[in-house]
Short mmCIF file of C-alpha atoms in Angstrom, two decimals:
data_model
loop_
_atom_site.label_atom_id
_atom_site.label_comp_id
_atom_site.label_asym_id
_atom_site.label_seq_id
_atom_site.Cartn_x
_atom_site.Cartn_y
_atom_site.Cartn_z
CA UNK T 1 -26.57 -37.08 -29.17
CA UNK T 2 -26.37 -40.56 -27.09
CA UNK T 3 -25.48 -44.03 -28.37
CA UNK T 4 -22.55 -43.07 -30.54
CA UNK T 5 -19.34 -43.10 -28.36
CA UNK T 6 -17.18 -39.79 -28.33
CA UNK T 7 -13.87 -42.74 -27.59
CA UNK T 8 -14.18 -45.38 -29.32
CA UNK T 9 -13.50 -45.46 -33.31
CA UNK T 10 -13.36 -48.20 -35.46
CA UNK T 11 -9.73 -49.31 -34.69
CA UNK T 12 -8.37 -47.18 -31.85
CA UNK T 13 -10.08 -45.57 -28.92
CA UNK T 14 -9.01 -42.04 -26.85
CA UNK T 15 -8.24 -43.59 -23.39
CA UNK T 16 -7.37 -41.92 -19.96
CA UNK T 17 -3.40 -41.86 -19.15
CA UNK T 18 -1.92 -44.31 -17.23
CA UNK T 19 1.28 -41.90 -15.74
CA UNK T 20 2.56 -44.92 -14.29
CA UNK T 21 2.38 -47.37 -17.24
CA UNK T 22 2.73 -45.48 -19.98
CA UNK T 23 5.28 -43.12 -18.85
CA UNK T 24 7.89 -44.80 -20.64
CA UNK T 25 6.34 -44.55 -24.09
CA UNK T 26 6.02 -40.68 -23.84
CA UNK T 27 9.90 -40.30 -22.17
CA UNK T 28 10.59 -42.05 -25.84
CA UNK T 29 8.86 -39.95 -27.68
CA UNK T 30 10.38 -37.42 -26.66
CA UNK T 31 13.42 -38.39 -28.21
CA UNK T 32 11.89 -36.15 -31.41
CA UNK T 33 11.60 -32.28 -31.10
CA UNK T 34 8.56 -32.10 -32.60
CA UNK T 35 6.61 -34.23 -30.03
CA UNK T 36 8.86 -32.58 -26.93
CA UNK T 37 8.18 -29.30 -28.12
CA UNK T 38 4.28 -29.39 -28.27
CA UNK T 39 4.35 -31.67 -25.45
CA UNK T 40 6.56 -29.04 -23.14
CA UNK T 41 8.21 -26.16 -22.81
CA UNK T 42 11.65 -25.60 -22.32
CA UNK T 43 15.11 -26.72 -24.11
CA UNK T 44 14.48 -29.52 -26.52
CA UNK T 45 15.90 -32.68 -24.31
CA UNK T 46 14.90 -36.40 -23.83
CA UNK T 47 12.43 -36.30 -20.66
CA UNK T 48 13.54 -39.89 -18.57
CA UNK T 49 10.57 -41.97 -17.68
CA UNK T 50 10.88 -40.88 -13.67
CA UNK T 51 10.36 -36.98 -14.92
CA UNK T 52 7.74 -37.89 -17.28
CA UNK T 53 5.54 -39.66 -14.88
CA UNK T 54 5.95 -36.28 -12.65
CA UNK T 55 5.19 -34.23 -15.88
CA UNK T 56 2.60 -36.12 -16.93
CA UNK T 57 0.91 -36.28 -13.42
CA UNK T 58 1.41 -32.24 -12.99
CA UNK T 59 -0.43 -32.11 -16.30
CA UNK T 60 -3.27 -34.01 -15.28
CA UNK T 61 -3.40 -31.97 -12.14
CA UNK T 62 -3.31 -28.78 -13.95
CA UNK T 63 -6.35 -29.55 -16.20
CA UNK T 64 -8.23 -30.68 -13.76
CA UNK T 65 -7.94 -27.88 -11.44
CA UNK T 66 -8.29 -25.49 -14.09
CA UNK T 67 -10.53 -27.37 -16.22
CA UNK T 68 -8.74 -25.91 -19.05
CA UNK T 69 -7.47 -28.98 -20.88
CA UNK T 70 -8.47 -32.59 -22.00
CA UNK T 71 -5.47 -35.41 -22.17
CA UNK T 72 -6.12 -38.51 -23.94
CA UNK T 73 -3.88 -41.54 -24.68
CA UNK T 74 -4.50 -43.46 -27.98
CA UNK T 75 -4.58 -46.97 -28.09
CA UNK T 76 -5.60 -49.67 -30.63
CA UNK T 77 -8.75 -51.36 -30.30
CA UNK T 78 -7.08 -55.02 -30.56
CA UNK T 79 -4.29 -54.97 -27.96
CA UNK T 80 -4.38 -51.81 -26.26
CA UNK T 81 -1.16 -50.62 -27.31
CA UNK T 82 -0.52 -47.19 -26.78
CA UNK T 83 0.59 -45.41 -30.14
CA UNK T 84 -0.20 -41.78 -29.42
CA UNK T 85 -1.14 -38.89 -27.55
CA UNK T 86 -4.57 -36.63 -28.60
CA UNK T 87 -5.51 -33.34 -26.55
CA UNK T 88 -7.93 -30.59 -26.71
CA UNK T 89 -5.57 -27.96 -24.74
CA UNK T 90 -4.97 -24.07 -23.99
CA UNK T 91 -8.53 -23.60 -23.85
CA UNK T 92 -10.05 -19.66 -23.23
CA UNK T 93 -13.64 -20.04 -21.99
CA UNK T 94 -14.29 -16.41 -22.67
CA UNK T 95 -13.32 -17.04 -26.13
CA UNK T 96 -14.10 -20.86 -26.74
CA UNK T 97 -11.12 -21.20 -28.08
CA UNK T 98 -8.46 -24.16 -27.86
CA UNK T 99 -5.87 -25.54 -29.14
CA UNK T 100 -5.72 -29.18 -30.64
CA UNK T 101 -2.69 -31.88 -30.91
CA UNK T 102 -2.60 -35.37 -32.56
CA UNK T 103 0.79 -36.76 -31.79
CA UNK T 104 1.62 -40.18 -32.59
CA UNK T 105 4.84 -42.40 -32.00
CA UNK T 106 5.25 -43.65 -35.33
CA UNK T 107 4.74 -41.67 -38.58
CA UNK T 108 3.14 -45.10 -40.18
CA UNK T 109 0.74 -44.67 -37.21
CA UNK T 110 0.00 -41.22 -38.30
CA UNK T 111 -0.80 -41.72 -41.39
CA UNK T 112 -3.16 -45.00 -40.55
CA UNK T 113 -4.93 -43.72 -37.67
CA UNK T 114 -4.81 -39.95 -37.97
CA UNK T 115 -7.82 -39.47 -39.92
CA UNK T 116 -10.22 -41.54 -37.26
CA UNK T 117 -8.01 -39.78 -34.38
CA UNK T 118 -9.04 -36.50 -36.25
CA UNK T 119 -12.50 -37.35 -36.46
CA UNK T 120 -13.36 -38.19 -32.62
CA UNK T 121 -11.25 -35.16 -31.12
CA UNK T 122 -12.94 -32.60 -33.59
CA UNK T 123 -16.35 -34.11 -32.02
CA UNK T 124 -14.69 -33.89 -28.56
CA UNK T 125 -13.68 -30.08 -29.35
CA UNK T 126 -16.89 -28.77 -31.18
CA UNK T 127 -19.19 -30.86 -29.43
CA UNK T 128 -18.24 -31.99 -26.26
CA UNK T 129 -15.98 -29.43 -24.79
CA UNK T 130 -17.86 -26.63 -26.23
CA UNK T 131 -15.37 -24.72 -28.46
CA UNK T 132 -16.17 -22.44 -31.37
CA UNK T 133 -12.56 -22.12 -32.79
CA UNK T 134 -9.61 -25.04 -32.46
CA UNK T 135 -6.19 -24.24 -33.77
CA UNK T 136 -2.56 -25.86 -33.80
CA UNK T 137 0.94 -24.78 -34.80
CA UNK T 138 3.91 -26.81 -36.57
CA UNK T 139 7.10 -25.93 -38.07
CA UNK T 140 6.84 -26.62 -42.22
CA UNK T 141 8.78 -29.18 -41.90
CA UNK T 142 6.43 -31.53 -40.12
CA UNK T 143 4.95 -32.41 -43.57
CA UNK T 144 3.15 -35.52 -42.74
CA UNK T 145 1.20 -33.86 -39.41
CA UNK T 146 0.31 -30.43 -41.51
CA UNK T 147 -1.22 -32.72 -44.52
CA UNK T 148 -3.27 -34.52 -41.96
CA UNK T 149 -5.01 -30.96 -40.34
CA UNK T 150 -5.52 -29.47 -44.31
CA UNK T 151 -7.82 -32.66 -45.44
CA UNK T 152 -9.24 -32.64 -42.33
CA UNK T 153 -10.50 -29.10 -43.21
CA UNK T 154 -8.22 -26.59 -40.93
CA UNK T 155 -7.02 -23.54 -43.08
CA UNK T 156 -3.62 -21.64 -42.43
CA UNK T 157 -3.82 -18.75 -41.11
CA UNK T 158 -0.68 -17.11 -40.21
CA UNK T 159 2.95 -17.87 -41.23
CA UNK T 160 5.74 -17.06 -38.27
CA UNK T 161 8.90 -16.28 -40.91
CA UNK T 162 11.66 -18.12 -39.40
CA UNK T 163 10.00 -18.86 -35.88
CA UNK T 164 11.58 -22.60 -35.91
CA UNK T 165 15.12 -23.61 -35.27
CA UNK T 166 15.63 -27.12 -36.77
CA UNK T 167 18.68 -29.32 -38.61
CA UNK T 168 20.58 -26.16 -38.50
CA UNK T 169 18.67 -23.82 -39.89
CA UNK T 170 15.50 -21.44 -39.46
CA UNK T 171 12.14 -22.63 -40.04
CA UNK T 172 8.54 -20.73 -40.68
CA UNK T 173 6.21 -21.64 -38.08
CA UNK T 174 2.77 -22.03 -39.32
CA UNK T 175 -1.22 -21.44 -37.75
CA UNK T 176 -3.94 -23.78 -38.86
CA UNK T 177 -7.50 -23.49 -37.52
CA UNK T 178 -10.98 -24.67 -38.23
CA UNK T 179 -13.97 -23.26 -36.51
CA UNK T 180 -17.12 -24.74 -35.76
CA UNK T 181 -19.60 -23.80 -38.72
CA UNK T 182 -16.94 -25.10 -41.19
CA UNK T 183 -16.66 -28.14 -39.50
CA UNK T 184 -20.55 -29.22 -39.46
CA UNK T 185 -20.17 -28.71 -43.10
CA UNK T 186 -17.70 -31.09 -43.46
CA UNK T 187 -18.13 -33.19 -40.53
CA UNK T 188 -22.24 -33.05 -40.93
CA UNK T 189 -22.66 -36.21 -40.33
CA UNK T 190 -20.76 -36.44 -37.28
CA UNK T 191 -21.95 -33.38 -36.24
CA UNK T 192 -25.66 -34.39 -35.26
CA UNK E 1 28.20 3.37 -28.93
CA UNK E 2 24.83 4.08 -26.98
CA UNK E 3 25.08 5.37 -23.76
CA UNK E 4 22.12 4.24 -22.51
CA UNK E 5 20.30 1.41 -24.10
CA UNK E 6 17.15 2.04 -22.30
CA UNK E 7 17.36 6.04 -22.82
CA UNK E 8 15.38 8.00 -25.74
CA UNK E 9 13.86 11.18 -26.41
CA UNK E 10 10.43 10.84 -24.87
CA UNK E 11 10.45 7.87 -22.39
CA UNK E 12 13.00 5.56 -20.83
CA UNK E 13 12.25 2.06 -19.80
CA UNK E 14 13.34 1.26 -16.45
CA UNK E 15 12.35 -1.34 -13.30
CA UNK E 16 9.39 -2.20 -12.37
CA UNK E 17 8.41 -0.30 -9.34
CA UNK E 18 6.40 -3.25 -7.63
CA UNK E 19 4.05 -1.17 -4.91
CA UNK E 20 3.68 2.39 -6.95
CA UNK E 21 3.29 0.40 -10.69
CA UNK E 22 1.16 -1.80 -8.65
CA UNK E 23 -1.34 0.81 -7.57
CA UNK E 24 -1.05 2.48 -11.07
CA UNK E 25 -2.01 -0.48 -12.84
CA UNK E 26 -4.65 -1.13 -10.69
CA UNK E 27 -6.19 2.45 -11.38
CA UNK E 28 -5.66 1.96 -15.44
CA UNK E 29 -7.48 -1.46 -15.10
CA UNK E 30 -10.54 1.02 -14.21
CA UNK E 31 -10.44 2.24 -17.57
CA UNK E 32 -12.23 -1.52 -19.42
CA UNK E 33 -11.97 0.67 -23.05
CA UNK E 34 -8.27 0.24 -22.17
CA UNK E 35 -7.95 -3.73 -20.75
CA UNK E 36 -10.25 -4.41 -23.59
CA UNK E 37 -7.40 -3.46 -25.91
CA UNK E 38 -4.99 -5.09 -24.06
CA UNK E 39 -5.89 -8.16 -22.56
CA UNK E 40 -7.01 -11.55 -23.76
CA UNK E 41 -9.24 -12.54 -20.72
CA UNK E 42 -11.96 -11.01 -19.83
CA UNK E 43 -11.25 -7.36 -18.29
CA UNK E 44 -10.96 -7.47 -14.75
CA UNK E 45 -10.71 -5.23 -11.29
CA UNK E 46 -7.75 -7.64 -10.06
CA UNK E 47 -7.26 -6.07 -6.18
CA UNK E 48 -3.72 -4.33 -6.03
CA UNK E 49 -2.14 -6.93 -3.80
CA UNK E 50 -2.58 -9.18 -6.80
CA UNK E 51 -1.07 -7.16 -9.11
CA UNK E 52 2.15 -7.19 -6.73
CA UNK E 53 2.11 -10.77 -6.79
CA UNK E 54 1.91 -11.14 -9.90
CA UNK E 55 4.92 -8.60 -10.42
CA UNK E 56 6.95 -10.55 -7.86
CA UNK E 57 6.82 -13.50 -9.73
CA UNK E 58 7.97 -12.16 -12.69
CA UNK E 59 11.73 -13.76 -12.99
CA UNK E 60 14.74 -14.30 -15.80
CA UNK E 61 12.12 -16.35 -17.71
CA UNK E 62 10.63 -12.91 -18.79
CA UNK E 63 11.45 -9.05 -19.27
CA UNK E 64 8.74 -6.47 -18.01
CA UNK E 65 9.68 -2.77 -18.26
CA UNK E 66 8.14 0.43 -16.78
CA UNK E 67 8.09 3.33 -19.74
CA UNK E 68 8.41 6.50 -18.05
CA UNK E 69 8.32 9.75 -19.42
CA UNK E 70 11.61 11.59 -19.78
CA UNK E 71 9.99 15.31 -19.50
CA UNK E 72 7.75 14.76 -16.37
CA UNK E 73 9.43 11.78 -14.96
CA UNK E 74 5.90 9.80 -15.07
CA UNK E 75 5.50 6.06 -15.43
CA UNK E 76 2.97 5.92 -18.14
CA UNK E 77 2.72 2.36 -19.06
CA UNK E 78 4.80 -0.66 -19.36
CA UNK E 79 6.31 -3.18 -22.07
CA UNK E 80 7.56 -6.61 -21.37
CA UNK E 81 9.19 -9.87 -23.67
CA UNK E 82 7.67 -12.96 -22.51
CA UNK E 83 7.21 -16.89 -23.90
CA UNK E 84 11.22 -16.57 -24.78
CA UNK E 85 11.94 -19.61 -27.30
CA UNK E 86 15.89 -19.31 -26.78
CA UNK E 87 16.64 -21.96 -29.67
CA UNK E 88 14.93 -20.24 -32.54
CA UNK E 89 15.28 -16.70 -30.59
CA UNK E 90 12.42 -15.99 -30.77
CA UNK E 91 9.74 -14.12 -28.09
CA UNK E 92 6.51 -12.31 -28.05
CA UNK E 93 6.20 -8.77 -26.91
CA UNK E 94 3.20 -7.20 -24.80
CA UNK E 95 2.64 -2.94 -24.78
CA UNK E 96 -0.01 -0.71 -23.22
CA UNK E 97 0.48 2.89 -22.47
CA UNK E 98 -2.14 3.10 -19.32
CA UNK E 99 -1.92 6.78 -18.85
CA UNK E 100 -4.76 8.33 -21.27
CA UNK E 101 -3.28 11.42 -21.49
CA UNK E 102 0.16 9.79 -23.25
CA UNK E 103 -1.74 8.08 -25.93
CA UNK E 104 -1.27 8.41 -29.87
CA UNK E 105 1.38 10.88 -29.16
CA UNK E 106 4.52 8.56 -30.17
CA UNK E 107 5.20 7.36 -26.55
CA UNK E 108 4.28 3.88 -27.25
CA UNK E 109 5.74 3.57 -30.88
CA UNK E 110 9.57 5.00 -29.36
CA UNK E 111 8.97 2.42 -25.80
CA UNK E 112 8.90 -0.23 -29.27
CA UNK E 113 11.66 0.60 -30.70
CA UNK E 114 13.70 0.88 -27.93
CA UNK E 115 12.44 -2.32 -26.56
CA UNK E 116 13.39 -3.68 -29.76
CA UNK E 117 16.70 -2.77 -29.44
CA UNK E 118 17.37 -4.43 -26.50
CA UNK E 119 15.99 -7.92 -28.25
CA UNK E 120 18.64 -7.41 -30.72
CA UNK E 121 21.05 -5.60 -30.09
CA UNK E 122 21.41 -7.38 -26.88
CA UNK E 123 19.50 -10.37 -26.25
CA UNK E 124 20.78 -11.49 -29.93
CA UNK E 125 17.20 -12.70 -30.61
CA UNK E 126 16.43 -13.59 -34.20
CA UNK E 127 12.40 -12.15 -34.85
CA UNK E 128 10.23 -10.24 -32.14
CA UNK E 129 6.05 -11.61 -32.73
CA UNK E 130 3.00 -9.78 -31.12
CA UNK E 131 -0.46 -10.41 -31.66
CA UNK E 132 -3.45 -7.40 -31.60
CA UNK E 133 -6.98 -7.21 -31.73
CA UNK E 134 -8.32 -6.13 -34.89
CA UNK E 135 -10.31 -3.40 -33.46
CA UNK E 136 -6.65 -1.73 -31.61
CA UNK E 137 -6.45 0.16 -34.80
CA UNK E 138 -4.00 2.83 -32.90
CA UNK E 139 -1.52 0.20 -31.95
CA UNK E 140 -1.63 -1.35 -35.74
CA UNK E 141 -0.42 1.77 -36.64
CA UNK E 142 2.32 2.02 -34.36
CA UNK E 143 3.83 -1.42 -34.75
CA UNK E 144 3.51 -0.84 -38.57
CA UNK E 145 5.91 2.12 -38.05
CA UNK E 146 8.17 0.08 -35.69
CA UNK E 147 8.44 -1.97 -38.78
CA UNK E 148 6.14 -4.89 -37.55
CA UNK E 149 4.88 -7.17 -40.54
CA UNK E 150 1.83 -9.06 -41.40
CA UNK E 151 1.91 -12.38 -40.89
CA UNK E 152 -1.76 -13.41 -40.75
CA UNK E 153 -4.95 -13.28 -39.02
CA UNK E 154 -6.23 -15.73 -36.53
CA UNK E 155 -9.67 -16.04 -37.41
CA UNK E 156 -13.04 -14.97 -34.67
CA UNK E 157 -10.52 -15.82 -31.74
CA UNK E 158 -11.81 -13.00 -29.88
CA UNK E 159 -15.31 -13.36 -28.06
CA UNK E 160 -16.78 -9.83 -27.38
CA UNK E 161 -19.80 -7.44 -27.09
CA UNK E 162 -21.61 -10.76 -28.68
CA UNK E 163 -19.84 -10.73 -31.85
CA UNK E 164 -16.34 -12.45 -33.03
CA UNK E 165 -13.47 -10.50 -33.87
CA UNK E 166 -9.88 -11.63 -35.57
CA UNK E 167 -6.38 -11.66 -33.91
CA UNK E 168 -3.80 -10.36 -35.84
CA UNK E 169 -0.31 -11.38 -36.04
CA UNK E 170 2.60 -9.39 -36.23
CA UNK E 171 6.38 -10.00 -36.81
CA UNK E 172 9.83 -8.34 -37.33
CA UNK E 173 13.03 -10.16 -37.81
CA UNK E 174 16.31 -9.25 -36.60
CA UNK E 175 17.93 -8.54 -40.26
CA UNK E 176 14.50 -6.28 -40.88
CA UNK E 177 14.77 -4.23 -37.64
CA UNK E 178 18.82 -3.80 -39.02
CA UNK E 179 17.82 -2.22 -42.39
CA UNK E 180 15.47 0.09 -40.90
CA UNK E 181 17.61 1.33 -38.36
CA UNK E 182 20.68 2.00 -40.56
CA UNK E 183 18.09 3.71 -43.10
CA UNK E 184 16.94 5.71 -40.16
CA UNK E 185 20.87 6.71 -38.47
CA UNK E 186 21.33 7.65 -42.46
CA UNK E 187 18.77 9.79 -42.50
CA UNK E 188 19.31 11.64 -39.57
CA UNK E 189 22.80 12.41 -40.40
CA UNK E 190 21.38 14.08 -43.59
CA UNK E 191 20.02 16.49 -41.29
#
């Protein structure tokens, strides 16, 4: 269980958020309705940096009050930079349930780092937080973010017909989840 | 035209009545065979002036209905939209008929349809989504007859009694809910 870091992969680490500092980078992210919408509720807008560093602060709040949710800011290894946004959220202690997001800034980013993201917020989930069940939602059009949760093992389970609104036209909204047992089989050697 | 959109044979929704509902809810909660159908957290003995707070907070963001019963005049349970996505019109819909004596007798499945109405008829929304425990096998029933559709199964999300147990989704679009009411307005004119 000890000596093997649950932040730090090979080229990025999970970090705590800086609401001050990295504000800015989340009020541009916001700038696409995919991130916004898992990010926040609401009317898909651009959030300015001023709001965001009051969202993101009311966030951090929230979770740790409630102890319900775990925010983490990803940045590379070599100079820090912040690239994307991982957290194990929604959680149901009755249920051990959660939900999971992997959001990152640029798409190249996604596909480079998303797999090693994957890897230490599964072992954060399972693991660490305690959850027997994570799960995550995305319009079909996010292509790139839905390939990344199938090879990492999470199965579809339900298809919303037409629950997304998006480049004028309805969307299906689909569930993916992966539970623990299936992920020690595939994860078995992170898993010890 | 209808001349009252929240009228139908058996119950009508109306307000919430926050002290009387209040106490009423607070006595159905005492029934766990019933919470344990209907709620996600654990069941709970929440003390009534809780209930009324939580009723007072409900605002514009969300639409929570008492059903009463049209013969006796009796609030029996109550139906709500909530989690309103206003750009894909889309919302999630919560039932319970509290009153034991009301159950699997077609109260429920007619609150449905008439809160379904409302959704599009009047809030213009585009698909109404619920979710249900897999053991609720009397309220499968009934949204399948409100014309409710499968849309998958969210697997051991529920933690009971020591074992896991599935969600269920459920869905009905606006075009769906259409067809089945003009097949149903057709057949009752045969008549």
């Amino acid at each position: 269980m000890l000596g093997k870091s649950l932040y730090v992969g090979e080229t990025v680490e999970l970090t705590a958020i800086d609401t001050e500092k990295d504000a800015a980078t989340f009020s541009k992210w916001t700038e696409r309705s995919s991130f916004f919408r898992r990010f926040t509720d609401g009317m898909f807008r651009i959030i300015p940096e001023h709001e965001m560093k009051k969202k993101l602060a009311e966030k951090l709040k929230n979770a740790e009050e409630k102890r319900n949710a775990y925010y983490f800011a990803i940045r590379k290894k070599e100079d820090a930079a912040l690239i994307g946004f991982a957290c194990i959220g929604w959680t149901i202690p009755a249920h051990q349930v959660g939900g999971i997001q992997i959001d990152f800034g640029e798409e190249s980013d996604l596909v480079n780092f998303g797999d090693e993201v994957m890897r230490l917020m599964l072992r954060y989930g399972f693991m660490e937080a305690g959850l027997h069940r994570l799960m995550t939602t995305f319009p079909t059009y996010e292509t790139e973010q839905i390939a990344l949760f199938e090879r990492s093992g999470f199965l579809r389970e339900v298809q919303h017909r037409e629950a997304a609104y998006h480049e004028g036209r309805y969307w299906d909204k689909v569930e993916y989840a992966l539970l623990k047992p299936e992920y020690k089989k595939q994860y078995h050697e992170e898993a010890k | 035209m209808n001349e009252s959109l929240f009228q139908g044979k058996l119950v009508r929704l109306c307000a919430v009545d926050k002290e009387k509902d209040a106490e009423l809810w607070a006595k159905w909660n005492m029934d766990s065979d019933y919470v344990r159908l209907l709620d996600i957290g654990p069941s709970y003995l929440y003390p009534k002036k809780q209930i009324e707070d939580w009723i007072e907070e409900i605002k514009d963001n969300q639409s929570e209905f008492s059903i009463r019963s049209i013969a006796d005049d009796k609030t029996i349970g109550d139906i709500g939209l909530d989690d309103f996505d206003w750009t894909a019109g889309n919302a999630w819909v919560g039932i319970g008929i509290g009153d034991a004596d009301f159950r699997g007798k077609g109260y429920g499945t007619e609150a449905m349809r008439l809160l379904l109405q409302y959704a599009f008829e009047e809030l213009n929304l585009h698909r109404v989504n619920l979710s249900v425990f897999e053991f609720n096998k009397r309220a499968i029933r009934s949204y399948e007859k409100c014309g409710f559709k499968y849309e998958g199964i969210m697997r051991e999300f529920i933690y009971k009694d020591d074992k896991r147990w599935d969600l269920w989704n459920m869905g009905i679009l606006h075009s769906e809910w259409q067809e089945l009411y003009a097949l149903e307005t057709a057949q009752t004119a045969q008549v």
